[in-house]
CSV table of C-alpha atoms in Angstrom, one decimal:
chain,number,residue,atom,x,y,z
N,1,ASP,CA,-0.1,0.1,0.0
N,2,ALA,CA,1.3,3.4,-0.8
N,3,LYS,CA,2.9,5.4,2.0
N,4,THR,CA,1.4,9.4,2.8
N,5,THR,CA,3.2,12.3,4.4
N,6,GLN,CA,1.6,15.0,6.3
N,7,PRO,CA,2.1,17.6,8.7
N,8,THR,CA,0.7,16.8,12.1
N,9,SER,CA,-1.4,20.1,11.8
N,10,MET,CA,-2.0,23.4,10.3
N,11,ASP,CA,-3.6,26.6,11.3
N,12,CYS,CA,-5.4,28.8,8.8
N,13,ALA,CA,-7.7,31.9,9.6
N,14,GLU,CA,-11.3,32.2,9.0
N,15,GLY,CA,-12.2,33.1,5.6
N,16,ARG,CA,-8.3,32.0,4.0
N,17,ALA,CA,-7.8,29.6,1.8
N,18,ALA,CA,-6.8,26.3,3.6
N,19,ASN,CA,-3.9,23.9,2.0
N,20,LEU,CA,-3.1,21.6,3.3
N,21,PRO,CA,-0.7,19.2,1.7
N,22,CYS,CA,0.1,15.4,0.9
N,23,ASN,CA,3.0,13.1,-0.2
N,24,HIS,CA,2.1,10.3,-1.6
N,25,SER,CA,5.4,9.3,-3.8
N,26,THR,CA,4.7,5.3,-3.8
N,27,ILE,CA,1.5,5.4,-5.6
N,28,SER,CA,0.3,2.9,-8.1
N,29,GLY,CA,-0.8,3.7,-11.8
N,30,ASN,CA,-4.0,3.0,-10.8
N,31,GLU,CA,-5.1,4.5,-7.5
N,32,TYR,CA,-6.9,7.2,-6.4
N,33,VAL,CA,-5.8,10.1,-4.3
N,34,TYR,CA,-8.8,10.4,-1.8
N,35,TRP,CA,-9.5,13.4,1.2
N,36,TYR,CA,-11.7,12.3,4.0
N,37,ARG,CA,-12.3,14.7,7.1
N,38,GLN,CA,-13.0,13.7,10.7
N,39,ILE,CA,-14.8,16.5,12.4
N,40,HIS,CA,-14.2,16.0,16.2
N,41,SER,CA,-15.0,11.9,16.9
N,42,GLN,CA,-17.8,11.5,14.4
N,43,GLY,CA,-17.9,9.4,11.3
N,44,PRO,CA,-15.2,10.8,8.5
N,45,GLN,CA,-16.7,12.4,6.0
N,46,TYR,CA,-15.1,12.1,2.0
N,47,ILE,CA,-14.7,15.6,1.0
N,48,ILE,CA,-13.1,14.8,-2.7
N,49,HIS,CA,-10.7,12.6,-4.8
N,50,GLY,CA,-8.7,12.3,-8.3
N,51,LEU,CA,-6.4,10.3,-10.3
N,52,LYS,CA,-4.3,12.6,-12.6
N,53,ASN,CA,-6.5,15.5,-13.2
N,54,ASN,CA,-7.4,18.4,-11.0
N,55,GLU,CA,-10.4,18.1,-9.1
N,56,THR,CA,-13.3,20.8,-7.7
N,57,ASN,CA,-16.5,20.4,-6.3
N,58,GLU,CA,-18.8,22.7,-3.9
N,59,MET,CA,-16.0,21.6,-0.5
N,60,ALA,CA,-12.9,21.7,-1.7
N,61,SER,CA,-10.4,21.4,-4.8
N,62,LEU,CA,-7.8,18.7,-5.5
N,63,ILE,CA,-4.3,19.5,-7.2
N,64,ILE,CA,-2.3,16.8,-8.3
N,65,THR,CA,1.8,17.2,-8.9
N,66,GLU,CA,1.6,15.9,-12.7
N,67,ASP,CA,4.2,13.0,-11.3
N,68,ARG,CA,0.9,12.2,-8.6
N,69,LYS,CA,3.6,12.0,-6.3
N,70,SER,CA,2.1,14.6,-4.0
N,71,SER,CA,-1.5,16.4,-3.7
N,72,THR,CA,-2.6,19.7,-1.8
N,73,LEU,CA,-6.7,19.9,-0.9
N,74,ILE,CA,-7.1,23.0,-0.3
N,75,LEU,CA,-10.6,25.1,1.1
N,76,PRO,CA,-11.4,28.2,-1.0
N,77,HIS,CA,-13.0,30.1,1.8
N,78,ALA,CA,-12.0,28.2,5.4
N,79,THR,CA,-14.6,28.7,8.1
N,80,LEU,CA,-14.7,27.3,11.9
N,81,ARG,CA,-16.8,24.4,10.9
N,82,ASP,CA,-13.4,23.0,9.1
N,83,THR,CA,-11.9,22.3,12.1
N,84,ALA,CA,-10.9,18.5,11.2
N,85,VAL,CA,-8.6,16.0,10.8
N,86,TYR,CA,-7.8,15.5,7.3
N,87,TYR,CA,-6.7,12.4,5.9
N,88,CYS,CA,-5.4,11.4,1.9
N,89,ILE,CA,-5.5,8.0,0.8
N,90,PRO,CA,-4.4,6.5,-2.2
N,91,SER,CA,-7.0,3.3,-2.8
N,92,GLY,CA,-8.4,2.0,-6.0
N,93,GLY,CA,-7.6,-0.3,-8.6
N,94,SER,CA,-5.8,-3.3,-7.1
N,95,ASN,CA,-6.0,-1.8,-3.8
N,96,TYR,CA,-9.4,-3.1,-1.9
N,97,LYS,CA,-8.5,-1.7,1.4
N,98,LEU,CA,-8.9,2.3,2.6
N,99,THR,CA,-6.0,2.8,4.8
N,100,PHE,CA,-5.6,6.0,7.5
N,101,GLY,CA,-2.4,7.2,8.4
N,102,LYS,CA,-2.2,10.1,10.9
N,103,GLY,CA,-3.5,12.6,9.0
N,104,THR,CA,-3.4,16.9,9.5
N,105,LEU,CA,-5.5,18.3,12.4
N,106,LEU,CA,-6.3,21.6,10.6
N,107,THR,CA,-7.3,24.2,13.6
N,108,VAL,CA,-9.3,27.4,11.7
N,109,ASN,CA,-8.9,30.4,14.2
N,110,PRO,CA,-11.2,33.2,13.8
M,1,ASN,CA,-31.6,5.9,2.9
M,2,ALA,CA,-30.1,5.1,6.2
M,3,GLY,CA,-26.7,4.8,4.6
M,4,VAL,CA,-24.7,3.4,7.4
M,5,THR,CA,-25.3,1.8,10.6
M,6,GLN,CA,-24.0,0.9,13.3
M,7,THR,CA,-25.6,-1.2,16.7
M,8,PRO,CA,-25.3,-0.2,19.2
M,9,LYS,CA,-23.8,2.8,19.3
M,10,PHE,CA,-22.4,2.3,23.5
M,11,ARG,CA,-21.8,-0.6,24.7
M,12,VAL,CA,-20.2,-1.3,28.7
M,13,LEU,CA,-18.7,-5.3,28.4
M,14,LYS,CA,-17.1,-7.2,31.1
M,15,THR,CA,-13.7,-8.5,30.5
M,16,GLY,CA,-14.2,-12.2,29.5
M,17,GLN,CA,-17.5,-11.3,27.7
M,18,SER,CA,-18.6,-11.9,24.3
M,19,MET,CA,-20.4,-9.3,21.6
M,20,THR,CA,-21.3,-8.4,18.2
M,21,LEU,CA,-21.0,-5.3,17.0
M,22,LEU,CA,-23.2,-4.8,13.8
M,23,CYS,CA,-22.7,-2.8,10.4
M,24,ALA,CA,-26.1,-2.1,8.0
M,25,GLN,CA,-25.6,-0.7,4.5
M,26,ASP,CA,-28.5,0.0,2.2
M,27,MET,CA,-26.2,1.2,-0.7
M,28,ASN,CA,-25.9,-2.1,-2.1
M,29,HIS,CA,-22.1,-1.4,-1.8
M,30,GLU,CA,-19.7,-4.5,-1.9
M,31,TYR,CA,-17.0,-3.7,-0.4
M,32,MET,CA,-17.0,-2.8,3.8
M,33,TYR,CA,-14.4,-2.7,6.6
M,34,TRP,CA,-14.4,-1.9,10.5
M,35,TYR,CA,-12.1,0.2,12.0
M,36,ARG,CA,-11.0,0.9,15.4
M,37,GLN,CA,-10.4,3.8,16.5
M,38,ASP,CA,-7.9,5.0,20.1
M,39,PRO,CA,-7.9,8.5,21.7
M,40,GLY,CA,-5.7,11.3,19.8
M,41,MET,CA,-5.0,8.2,17.3
M,42,GLY,CA,-5.8,7.7,13.6
M,43,LEU,CA,-8.6,5.0,12.3
M,44,ARG,CA,-7.1,1.0,11.8
M,45,LEU,CA,-8.0,-1.1,9.7
M,46,ILE,CA,-9.6,-4.4,11.8
M,47,HIS,CA,-11.0,-6.4,9.4
M,48,TYR,CA,-12.7,-5.6,5.5
M,49,SER,CA,-14.9,-7.7,3.0
M,50,VAL,CA,-15.0,-7.3,-0.7
M,51,GLY,CA,-18.0,-9.3,-1.6
M,52,GLU,CA,-20.6,-11.3,0.5
M,53,GLY,CA,-19.6,-14.5,1.9
M,54,THR,CA,-15.6,-12.8,1.9
M,55,THR,CA,-13.3,-11.4,4.1
M,56,ALA,CA,-10.0,-10.5,4.7
M,57,LYS,CA,-7.4,-9.3,7.9
M,58,GLY,CA,-6.5,-5.8,8.3
M,59,GLU,CA,-3.7,-3.9,10.2
M,60,VAL,CA,-4.9,-5.1,13.9
M,61,PRO,CA,-7.3,-7.8,13.4
M,62,ASP,CA,-6.4,-10.1,16.7
M,63,GLY,CA,-8.9,-10.4,19.0
M,64,TYR,CA,-11.7,-10.1,16.2
M,65,ASN,CA,-13.8,-11.7,13.6
M,66,VAL,CA,-16.1,-11.0,11.5
M,67,SER,CA,-18.8,-12.4,8.9
M,68,ARG,CA,-20.5,-11.4,5.9
M,69,LEU,CA,-23.7,-13.8,5.3
M,70,LYS,CA,-25.5,-10.9,3.9
M,71,LYS,CA,-24.4,-8.3,1.0
M,72,GLN,CA,-25.8,-5.7,3.4
M,73,ASN,CA,-24.4,-6.7,7.0
M,74,PHE,CA,-21.3,-7.2,8.2
M,75,LEU,CA,-21.0,-8.2,11.4
M,76,LEU,CA,-18.3,-8.0,14.5
M,77,GLY,CA,-17.8,-10.4,16.9
M,78,LEU,CA,-15.4,-10.0,20.3
M,79,GLU,CA,-15.1,-13.5,21.7
M,80,SER,CA,-13.4,-12.2,25.0
M,81,ALA,CA,-13.8,-8.8,25.4
M,82,ALA,CA,-10.5,-7.3,27.1
M,83,PRO,CA,-9.3,-3.7,28.4
M,84,SER,CA,-7.2,-3.4,25.2
M,85,GLN,CA,-10.3,-3.3,22.9
M,86,THR,CA,-12.1,-0.4,24.4
M,87,SER,CA,-12.0,1.8,21.8
M,88,VAL,CA,-14.4,3.4,18.9
M,89,TYR,CA,-15.2,1.2,16.5
M,90,PHE,CA,-16.3,3.1,12.9
M,91,CYS,CA,-18.1,1.0,9.9
M,92,ALA,CA,-17.8,2.3,6.2
M,93,SER,CA,-18.9,0.7,2.8
M,94,ARG,CA,-18.1,1.6,-0.5
M,95,ASN,CA,-19.0,0.8,-4.1
M,96,ASP,CA,-16.5,-1.8,-5.7
M,97,ARG,CA,-13.4,-0.6,-7.8
M,98,ARG,CA,-15.1,-0.4,-11.5
M,99,HIS,CA,-16.7,3.0,-9.7
M,100,ASN,CA,-14.0,4.5,-7.7
M,101,THR,CA,-16.3,6.2,-4.8
M,102,GLU,CA,-16.1,7.4,-1.7
M,103,ALA,CA,-17.0,5.8,1.2
M,104,PHE,CA,-19.6,5.9,3.9
M,105,PHE,CA,-19.0,6.1,7.6
M,106,GLY,CA,-21.3,5.0,10.5
M,107,GLN,CA,-21.6,7.1,13.5
M,108,GLY,CA,-19.3,4.4,15.7
M,109,THR,CA,-19.8,2.1,18.9
M,110,ARG,CA,-18.0,3.4,22.2
M,111,LEU,CA,-17.2,-0.1,23.5
M,112,THR,CA,-15.8,-0.3,26.8
M,113,VAL,CA,-14.7,-3.0,28.4
M,114,VAL,CA,-13.8,-2.6,32.4
């Protein structure tokens, strides 16, 4: 399974963009990059995923480098409710599993 | 749709007792997963299933058994509970790899073993 490296924690001011990086240098060609977040002790929530191209939905944007070894999740206008632990997870293809690492604790400050 | 439902939501067990946690999904998903989350840590995969009648071990399978007799249900069993199994347990389901869609999670079961 591809290993991921994320910062342990990050801070962001409310209303500003939050950019969360993830290194996944061992990702295989048919694995997607998924992003989830967990708010307090709730069940994880899906945010976005992509294979090669950049993706955008109503929650966030995902930028994947051309070599696919890293990606960045962008929350364009962070709010206090975006305070959570964010996980990037390579999965798909022959990798059936969804393996969580330690993630990044994003704290959005007023 | 209810999505992913976990039963029970809370439980206190005595050491040595057994119990079964139920995960039910109504989305006709092929893949299902059981995780545990200890305080201050990420989710760790216990067991998973890629279809009815199949199960496989995850990162921390010891002390747990699972069954997937029906596609919509994934059961997690503790035969002889230990205090080290005190944790929050999450279940998830997702469609198969042809669709590469997201996983949906239940709200968790808080288990305390005393």
